[in-house]
Every structure is written in C-alpha cells, then in structure tokens.
CSV table of C-alpha atoms and ligand atoms in Angstrom, one decimal:
chain,number,residue,atom,x,y,z
P,208,MET,CA,8.3,-68.7,-8.9
P,209,GLU,CA,7.1,-66.5,-11.7
P,210,THR,CA,9.3,-63.8,-13.2
P,211,ALA,CA,9.0,-61.3,-16.0
P,212,VAL,CA,9.8,-62.3,-19.6
P,213,ARG,CA,11.4,-58.9,-20.2
P,214,GLY,CA,15.2,-59.3,-20.4
P,215,LYS,CA,15.1,-63.1,-20.8
P,216,ILE,CA,17.0,-64.9,-23.5
P,217,ALA,CA,14.8,-67.4,-25.3
P,218,VAL,CA,15.7,-70.0,-28.0
P,219,VAL,CA,12.7,-71.1,-30.2
P,220,THR,CA,13.2,-73.9,-32.6
P,221,GLY,CA,11.1,-74.1,-35.7
P,222,ALA,CA,10.5,-70.3,-35.6
P,223,SER,CA,10.7,-69.7,-39.4
P,224,ARG,CA,6.9,-70.0,-39.7
P,225,GLY,CA,3.8,-71.2,-37.9
P,226,ILE,CA,3.4,-71.5,-34.1
P,227,GLY,CA,7.1,-71.2,-33.5
P,228,LYS,CA,7.3,-67.9,-35.3
P,229,ALA,CA,4.2,-66.6,-33.4
P,230,ILE,CA,5.8,-67.6,-30.1
P,231,ALA,CA,9.1,-65.9,-31.1
P,232,LEU,CA,7.2,-62.7,-32.0
P,233,GLY,CA,5.2,-62.9,-28.8
P,234,PHE,CA,8.3,-63.3,-26.6
P,235,ALA,CA,10.0,-60.4,-28.4
P,236,ARG,CA,6.9,-58.2,-27.8
P,237,GLU,CA,7.2,-59.0,-24.1
P,238,GLY,CA,10.8,-57.8,-24.1
P,239,ALA,CA,12.8,-61.1,-24.5
P,240,ALA,CA,15.7,-61.4,-26.9
P,241,VAL,CA,14.9,-64.4,-29.2
P,242,VAL,CA,17.2,-66.9,-30.9
P,243,VAL,CA,15.2,-67.9,-34.0
P,244,ALA,CA,16.4,-71.4,-34.9
P,245,ALA,CA,15.3,-73.4,-38.0
P,246,ARG,CA,16.7,-74.6,-41.3
P,247,SER,CA,15.2,-72.1,-43.8
P,248,GLU,CA,17.4,-69.1,-44.5
P,249,SER,CA,15.0,-68.2,-47.3
P,250,ALA,CA,11.6,-69.6,-48.3
P,251,ARG,CA,12.4,-72.9,-50.1
P,252,ASP,CA,8.9,-73.6,-51.5
P,253,GLU,CA,6.0,-71.3,-52.2
P,254,ARG,CA,3.7,-73.6,-50.1
P,255,LEU,CA,6.1,-73.3,-47.1
P,256,PRO,CA,6.8,-69.5,-46.8
P,257,GLY,CA,9.0,-68.1,-44.1
P,258,SER,CA,12.6,-68.1,-43.0
P,259,ILE,CA,14.6,-67.4,-39.8
P,260,HIS,CA,15.7,-64.0,-41.3
P,261,GLU,CA,12.1,-62.9,-42.1
P,262,THR,CA,11.1,-63.8,-38.5
P,263,VAL,CA,14.0,-61.7,-37.1
P,264,ALA,CA,13.2,-58.8,-39.5
P,265,GLU,CA,9.6,-58.9,-38.2
P,266,ILE,CA,10.8,-58.9,-34.5
P,267,GLU,CA,13.1,-55.9,-35.3
P,268,LYS,CA,10.4,-54.0,-37.2
P,269,HIS,CA,8.4,-54.0,-33.9
P,270,GLY,CA,11.4,-52.8,-31.9
P,271,GLY,CA,12.4,-56.3,-30.5
P,272,GLN,CA,15.7,-58.1,-30.4
P,273,GLY,CA,16.3,-61.3,-32.4
P,274,LEU,CA,19.1,-63.5,-33.7
P,275,ALA,CA,18.7,-65.8,-36.7
P,276,VAL,CA,20.7,-69.0,-36.4
P,277,ARG,CA,20.3,-71.8,-39.0
P,278,CYS,CA,19.9,-75.1,-37.2
P,279,ASP,CA,18.6,-78.6,-38.0
P,280,VAL,CA,17.5,-80.0,-34.6
P,281,THR,CA,18.4,-83.5,-35.7
P,282,ASP,CA,22.1,-82.6,-36.1
P,283,GLU,CA,23.9,-82.7,-32.7
P,284,ALA,CA,26.9,-80.6,-33.9
P,285,GLY,CA,24.6,-78.0,-35.4
P,286,VAL,CA,22.5,-77.8,-32.2
P,287,THR,CA,25.7,-77.4,-30.1
P,288,ALA,CA,26.9,-74.6,-32.5
P,289,MET,CA,23.5,-72.9,-32.3
P,290,VAL,CA,23.6,-72.9,-28.5
P,291,GLU,CA,27.2,-71.7,-28.5
P,292,THR,CA,26.2,-68.8,-30.8
P,293,ALA,CA,23.4,-67.9,-28.5
P,294,LEU,CA,25.6,-67.9,-25.4
P,295,GLU,CA,28.4,-65.9,-27.2
P,296,THR,CA,25.8,-63.3,-28.2
P,297,TYR,CA,23.7,-63.0,-25.1
P,298,GLY,CA,25.7,-64.7,-22.3
P,299,ARG,CA,22.8,-66.8,-21.1
P,300,ILE,CA,19.8,-68.9,-22.1
P,301,ASP,CA,16.7,-68.7,-19.9
P,302,VAL,CA,14.0,-70.3,-22.1
P,303,LEU,CA,14.0,-73.1,-24.7
P,304,VAL,CA,10.9,-73.8,-26.8
P,305,ASN,CA,11.2,-77.2,-28.5
P,306,ASN,CA,8.7,-76.4,-31.2
P,307,ALA,CA,10.2,-77.8,-34.5
P,308,ALA,CA,8.3,-80.8,-35.7
P,309,ILE,CA,7.2,-82.6,-38.9
P,310,ASP,CA,4.7,-85.2,-40.0
P,311,PHE,CA,4.3,-87.5,-42.9
P,312,PRO,CA,0.6,-88.5,-42.6
P,313,PHE,CA,0.9,-91.8,-44.5
P,314,PRO,CA,-0.6,-95.1,-43.3
P,315,VAL,CA,1.9,-97.5,-41.6
P,316,THR,CA,1.7,-99.8,-44.6
P,317,GLU,CA,2.9,-97.1,-46.9
P,318,MET,CA,5.4,-95.4,-44.6
P,319,PRO,CA,9.0,-95.9,-45.6
P,320,LEU,CA,11.4,-96.6,-42.7
P,321,LYS,CA,13.5,-93.5,-43.5
P,322,ARG,CA,10.4,-91.3,-43.2
P,323,TRP,CA,9.4,-92.9,-39.8
P,324,GLU,CA,12.9,-92.4,-38.5
P,325,LEU,CA,13.0,-88.7,-39.7
P,326,VAL,CA,9.8,-87.8,-37.9
P,327,MET,CA,11.1,-89.5,-34.7
P,328,ARG,CA,14.4,-87.7,-35.1
P,329,VAL,CA,12.9,-84.2,-35.6
P,330,ASN,CA,10.0,-84.5,-33.1
P,331,THR,CA,11.6,-86.5,-30.3
P,332,THR,CA,15.4,-86.7,-30.7
P,333,GLY,CA,15.4,-82.9,-31.6
P,334,PRO,CA,14.0,-81.8,-28.2
P,335,PHE,CA,16.4,-84.2,-26.4
P,336,LEU,CA,19.4,-82.7,-28.3
P,337,CYS,CA,18.3,-79.1,-27.8
P,338,SER,CA,17.6,-79.7,-24.1
P,339,LYS,CA,20.9,-81.4,-23.6
P,340,ALA,CA,22.7,-78.5,-25.2
P,341,VAL,CA,21.0,-75.7,-23.2
P,342,LEU,CA,20.9,-77.5,-19.8
P,343,PRO,CA,24.6,-76.8,-18.8
P,344,ALA,CA,24.0,-73.1,-19.1
P,345,MET,CA,20.6,-73.2,-17.3
P,346,ILE,CA,22.1,-75.4,-14.5
P,347,ALA,CA,25.0,-72.9,-14.1
P,348,GLN,CA,22.4,-70.0,-13.9
P,349,GLY,CA,20.3,-71.9,-11.3
P,350,ARG,CA,17.1,-71.5,-13.3
P,351,GLY,CA,15.4,-72.0,-16.6
P,352,SER,CA,12.3,-73.0,-18.4
P,353,ILE,CA,11.9,-75.6,-21.2
P,354,ILE,CA,8.6,-75.8,-23.1
P,355,ASN,CA,7.9,-78.8,-25.3
P,356,ILE,CA,5.3,-78.2,-28.0
P,357,SER,CA,3.4,-81.4,-28.1
P,358,SER,CA,0.0,-82.5,-29.6
P,359,GLN,CA,-3.2,-84.1,-28.6
P,360,ALA,CA,-2.1,-86.9,-31.0
P,361,ALA,CA,-0.1,-88.1,-28.0
P,362,THR,CA,-3.2,-89.1,-26.1
P,363,GLU,CA,-6.3,-88.8,-28.4
P,364,ARG,CA,-7.2,-91.6,-30.7
P,365,GLY,CA,-8.5,-89.3,-33.4
P,366,SER,CA,-12.0,-89.4,-35.0
P,367,GLY,CA,-13.8,-88.3,-38.1
P,368,THR,CA,-11.5,-86.4,-40.4
P,369,VAL,CA,-9.1,-85.8,-37.5
P,370,GLY,CA,-6.9,-88.9,-37.7
P,371,TYR,CA,-3.3,-88.8,-36.6
P,372,SER,CA,-0.4,-90.6,-38.3
P,373,ALA,CA,1.0,-93.4,-36.2
P,374,VAL,CA,4.5,-91.9,-36.3
P,375,TYR,CA,3.4,-88.4,-35.3
P,376,ALA,CA,1.3,-89.8,-32.5
P,377,ALA,CA,4.2,-92.0,-31.3
P,378,SER,CA,6.7,-89.1,-31.5
P,379,LYS,CA,4.5,-86.8,-29.4
P,380,ALA,CA,3.6,-89.4,-26.8
P,381,ALA,CA,7.4,-89.8,-26.4
P,382,LEU,CA,7.7,-86.1,-26.0
P,383,ASP,CA,5.1,-86.0,-23.3
P,384,ARG,CA,6.9,-88.7,-21.3
P,385,PHE,CA,10.2,-87.0,-21.9
P,386,THR,CA,8.7,-83.8,-20.4
P,387,TRP,CA,7.7,-85.6,-17.2
P,388,ALA,CA,11.0,-87.4,-16.8
P,389,LEU,CA,13.1,-84.3,-17.6
P,390,ALA,CA,11.1,-82.2,-15.2
P,391,ALA,CA,11.8,-84.7,-12.4
P,392,GLU,CA,15.5,-84.8,-13.4
P,393,VAL,CA,16.2,-81.0,-13.5
P,394,GLY,CA,13.8,-79.8,-10.8
P,395,LYS,CA,16.7,-79.7,-8.3
P,396,HIS,CA,18.5,-77.2,-10.6
P,397,ASN,CA,15.4,-74.9,-10.5
P,398,ILE,CA,14.5,-75.6,-14.1
P,399,ALA,CA,10.8,-76.0,-15.2
P,400,VAL,CA,9.9,-78.4,-18.0
P,401,ASN,CA,6.3,-78.4,-19.3
P,402,ALA,CA,4.5,-79.5,-22.5
P,403,LEU,CA,2.0,-77.3,-24.2
P,404,LYS,CA,-0.4,-78.5,-26.9
P,405,PRO,CA,-3.1,-76.7,-29.0
P,406,ALA,CA,-6.6,-77.6,-28.0
P,407,GLY,CA,-7.7,-77.3,-31.6
P,408,VAL,CA,-6.1,-77.0,-35.0
P,409,VAL,CA,-3.9,-74.0,-35.4
P,410,ASP,CA,-3.9,-72.4,-38.9
P,411,THR,CA,-0.2,-72.7,-40.0
P,412,GLU,CA,1.7,-73.2,-43.2
P,413,GLY,CA,2.6,-76.7,-42.1
P,414,MET,CA,-1.1,-77.7,-41.6
P,415,ARG,CA,-2.2,-76.1,-44.8
P,416,LEU,CA,0.3,-78.2,-46.7
P,417,TRP,CA,-1.6,-81.4,-45.8
P,418,VAL,CA,-5.3,-80.3,-45.4
P,419,PRO,CA,-7.3,-79.0,-48.4
P,420,GLN,CA,-9.1,-75.7,-48.1
P,421,GLU,CA,-12.6,-77.2,-47.8
P,422,GLU,CA,-11.6,-79.1,-44.6
P,423,ARG,CA,-10.2,-76.2,-42.7
P,424,GLN,CA,-13.3,-75.2,-40.7
P,425,GLY,CA,-12.8,-74.2,-37.1
P,426,TRP,CA,-9.0,-73.6,-37.3
P,427,THR,CA,-7.7,-71.0,-34.8
P,428,SER,CA,-4.9,-68.5,-34.6
P,429,PRO,CA,-1.8,-69.3,-32.5
P,430,ALA,CA,-2.8,-66.6,-30.0
P,431,ALA,CA,-3.7,-69.0,-27.2
P,432,MET,CA,-0.4,-70.9,-27.7
P,433,VAL,CA,1.5,-67.6,-27.5
P,434,THR,CA,-0.2,-66.6,-24.3
P,435,CYS,CA,0.6,-69.9,-22.7
P,436,ALA,CA,4.2,-70.0,-23.9
P,437,VAL,CA,4.7,-66.5,-22.4
P,438,PHE,CA,3.2,-67.8,-19.1
P,439,LEU,CA,5.4,-70.9,-19.1
P,440,ALA,CA,8.6,-68.9,-20.0
P,441,LYS,CA,8.2,-67.2,-16.7
P,442,GLN,CA,8.3,-70.4,-14.7
P,443,ASP,CA,11.1,-72.2,-12.8
P,444,ALA,CA,10.9,-75.3,-10.7
P,445,GLY,CA,9.3,-73.3,-7.9
P,446,GLY,CA,6.3,-72.6,-10.2
P,447,VAL,CA,4.5,-74.7,-12.8
P,448,THR,CA,6.6,-77.7,-13.9
P,449,GLY,CA,6.0,-81.3,-15.0
P,450,THR,CA,2.7,-80.3,-16.6
P,451,VAL,CA,1.5,-81.7,-19.9
P,452,ALA,CA,-1.6,-79.8,-20.9
P,453,VAL,CA,-3.5,-78.0,-23.8
P,454,ASP,CA,-3.5,-74.3,-24.1
P,455,ASP,CA,-7.2,-74.0,-22.9
P,456,GLU,CA,-6.2,-75.8,-19.7
P,457,TYR,CA,-3.3,-73.5,-18.8
P,458,ILE,CA,-5.7,-70.5,-19.6
P,459,CYS,CA,-8.4,-71.8,-17.3
P,460,TRP,CA,-6.1,-73.0,-14.5
P,461,HIS,CA,-4.1,-69.8,-14.3
P,462,GLY,CA,-6.6,-67.2,-15.4
P,463,LEU,CA,-4.6,-66.2,-18.5
P,464,LYS,CA,-6.0,-63.5,-20.9
P,465,VAL,CA,-5.5,-64.3,-24.5
P,466,SER,CA,-4.7,-61.3,-26.8
P,467,GLU,CA,-5.4,-61.8,-30.5
P,468,ASP,CA,-2.6,-59.3,-31.1
P,469,THR,CA,-0.1,-62.0,-32.4
E,521,LIG,N1,-0.7,-76.5,-36.2
E,521,LIG,C1,-1.4,-77.3,-35.3
E,521,LIG,O1,-2.6,-77.4,-35.4
E,521,LIG,C2,-0.7,-78.2,-34.3
E,521,LIG,C3,-1.4,-79.1,-33.6
E,521,LIG,C4,-0.8,-79.8,-32.6
E,521,LIG,C5,0.6,-79.7,-32.4
E,521,LIG,N2,1.3,-78.8,-33.2
E,521,LIG,C6,2.7,-78.7,-32.9
E,521,LIG,O2,3.1,-77.3,-32.9
E,521,LIG,C7,4.4,-77.2,-33.4
E,521,LIG,C8,4.4,-76.2,-34.6
E,521,LIG,O3,3.5,-76.7,-35.6
E,521,LIG,P1,3.2,-75.8,-36.9
E,521,LIG,O4,1.8,-76.2,-37.3
E,521,LIG,O5,3.5,-74.4,-36.6
E,521,LIG,O6,4.3,-76.4,-38.0
E,521,LIG,P2,4.9,-75.8,-39.3
E,521,LIG,O7,4.1,-74.7,-39.8
E,521,LIG,O8,5.1,-77.0,-40.2
E,521,LIG,O9,6.3,-75.3,-38.8
E,521,LIG,C9,7.2,-76.2,-38.4
E,521,LIG,C10,8.5,-75.5,-38.1
E,521,LIG,O10,9.5,-76.5,-37.7
E,521,LIG,C11,10.7,-76.3,-38.4
E,521,LIG,N3,11.5,-77.5,-38.6
E,521,LIG,C12,11.0,-78.7,-39.3
E,521,LIG,N4,12.0,-79.5,-39.3
E,521,LIG,C13,13.1,-79.0,-38.6
E,521,LIG,C14,14.4,-79.4,-38.3
E,521,LIG,N5,14.9,-80.6,-38.7
E,521,LIG,N6,15.2,-78.6,-37.7
E,521,LIG,C15,14.8,-77.3,-37.3
E,521,LIG,N7,13.6,-76.9,-37.6
E,521,LIG,C16,12.7,-77.7,-38.2
E,521,LIG,C17,10.3,-75.6,-39.7
E,521,LIG,O11,11.3,-74.8,-40.2
E,521,LIG,P3,12.3,-75.1,-41.4
E,521,LIG,O12,11.6,-75.8,-42.4
E,521,LIG,O13,12.8,-73.7,-41.8
E,521,LIG,O14,13.4,-75.9,-40.7
E,521,LIG,C18,9.1,-74.7,-39.2
E,521,LIG,O15,9.6,-73.5,-38.7
E,521,LIG,C19,4.9,-78.6,-33.8
E,521,LIG,O16,5.6,-79.1,-32.7
E,521,LIG,C20,3.6,-79.3,-34.0
E,521,LIG,O17,3.7,-80.7,-33.8
E,521,LIG,C21,0.7,-78.0,-34.1
C-alpha cells in the first residue's frame, strides 16, 4: 500500500554528501523528518566536502525537519545509539535508507586485506547492522520501508573505462541478495525492502575523488535517485517489495516524474 511521505520519520545513512544528502533533502521537501547519519561533523578534507550538520542546516533553511546524528555504520554500538536517539526524538522510524558506502578501486593483487574488509564492513555489514537496529521499531509499528542503495557493479561486468573494483562489486552483489532475503523475512510484518541503483554515474563528491575531470562525461544529477527513493519510502509489504532495480526501471514501471529540483 502506498502512503504519503509527509509526517514519516526517515533515517538516511551517508547523508553528509552525495546521493544520501540529496535523498535526505528530497525526503524533507516532501514533509518527512530526516535523521542524517554519517561520520563527518565537519568537512575533513577539501576533496570531500559536507557534514551531517551542513545537511541538516540545508534541510532547515528550506523549512524542513532534520536531526544530525554522528554514526559509523560499521560500529554496532554506534548504530544502536543512533537509532535510540532517533526513537527518543521522534518516537518512530518509518524509513531506513542504507546509502553509506565506500570503494577502494585497486586491483585484487594490490588490495590490502584490511581495505577489502573495510569495504565489506561499510557496504554490506553496515546495512545489516542498521536494518537490525531499526527493525524492532518497524515490527512494533506494523509497517516500514527499507531502501538499500546498491550498484550495477553487483550484476554488470564493466566495460571500457567503467570497470568496477572486485571488492565493491562483491559488496553490492551481497547487498542485492540481502535485499531479497530480508524482504522475504519481514514481509509478514508489513515491511518493504527494496534495492535502488543509479542507471548511470551520478556526479557526487565520492565519484569525483576517483575519476579525473576529463573522464566525467555523461554524469547525471541525483534527481532520478531522489524521485525513486521518495516512491520507495511510501511502500510497505502490500506495495512494492523485494525489488532490485535501477532508477530508470522504477521510473518506467511506476510512471514516476523526475523533478530536477534537488
Ligand atoms: N555516485 C554513483 O554514480 C553511484 C553509482 C552506483 C552506486 N552508488 C551508490 O550510491 C551510494 C552513495 O554514493 P555517493 O556517490 O553519493 O558516495 P559519496 O559521495 O562517497 O558519499 C558516501 C557517503 O557515505 C558516508 N559513509 C562512508 N563511510 C561511512 C561509514 N563507515 N559510516 C557512515 N557513513 C559513511 C559518507 O559520509 P562520512 O564520510 O561523513 O561518513 C558519505 O556521506 C553508495 O551506496 C554508492 O555505492 C553511487
């Protein structure tokens, strides 16, 4: 069943910059209160601008409601504390967006074990820990929506200049399968679980860090991802669930209209 986003409480991980920040702003524009969760309380590096407080300030500047909570998604105690803060502040959690992710695009032969393990911890264990932490509240409420931000790296081999690192591809393939399994597990509690991926490359601070200016042709804004995240936030197990798809597919299948106003 589809319901309005207005009045919902949404947790968005990795919302200090990039797609997560755009989704947080998009949810707030639709009238949700947004828990902005990431590690940066201030910009740590000029190549990676953005912080949880800047995102909340932007939400509030546009008349929305946001709460900045520092959280490392690999730290179980920190994730639990973030969810407790959200529940103490708003009393419920309706939507979780597992967006936080990292990549170290090195060949396997040059990849240190600790880098491999960190990518898997952020991209795969993080969504598990955040889902585990919000599910008791969603189950008690009798509805909820979990949105896993995945990547075509999970299923595409990569070609030309678009190669994927083995660890990133593996972590996102695991996230896709996690999405299916969790959707089946929590459907009886009326909770939707879906994965959403960009069809193309979205211009974000994280992408710019690894790709030189001359190779950035055809990059898009996060507008389509925001439109789809808003659509998926409205779902429960009676609506769209267990779907793993790119933004263009959700847009086509459900007749969504993308606004560039993100
Ligand atoms: N951009 C694309 O073209 C593209 C394509 C396919 C899929 N995606 C997916 O879309 C999502 C967003 O990508 P993006 O390009 O917007 O990335 P980005 O610009 O690098 O932003 C990543 C976000 O994740 C947060 N983060 C990283 N490690 C974290 C941790 N341990 N705990 C909490 N937060 C953490 C970062 O915040 P802090 O540093 O403040 O913690 C930041 O807010 C990711 O899941 C990515 O895999 C993106």
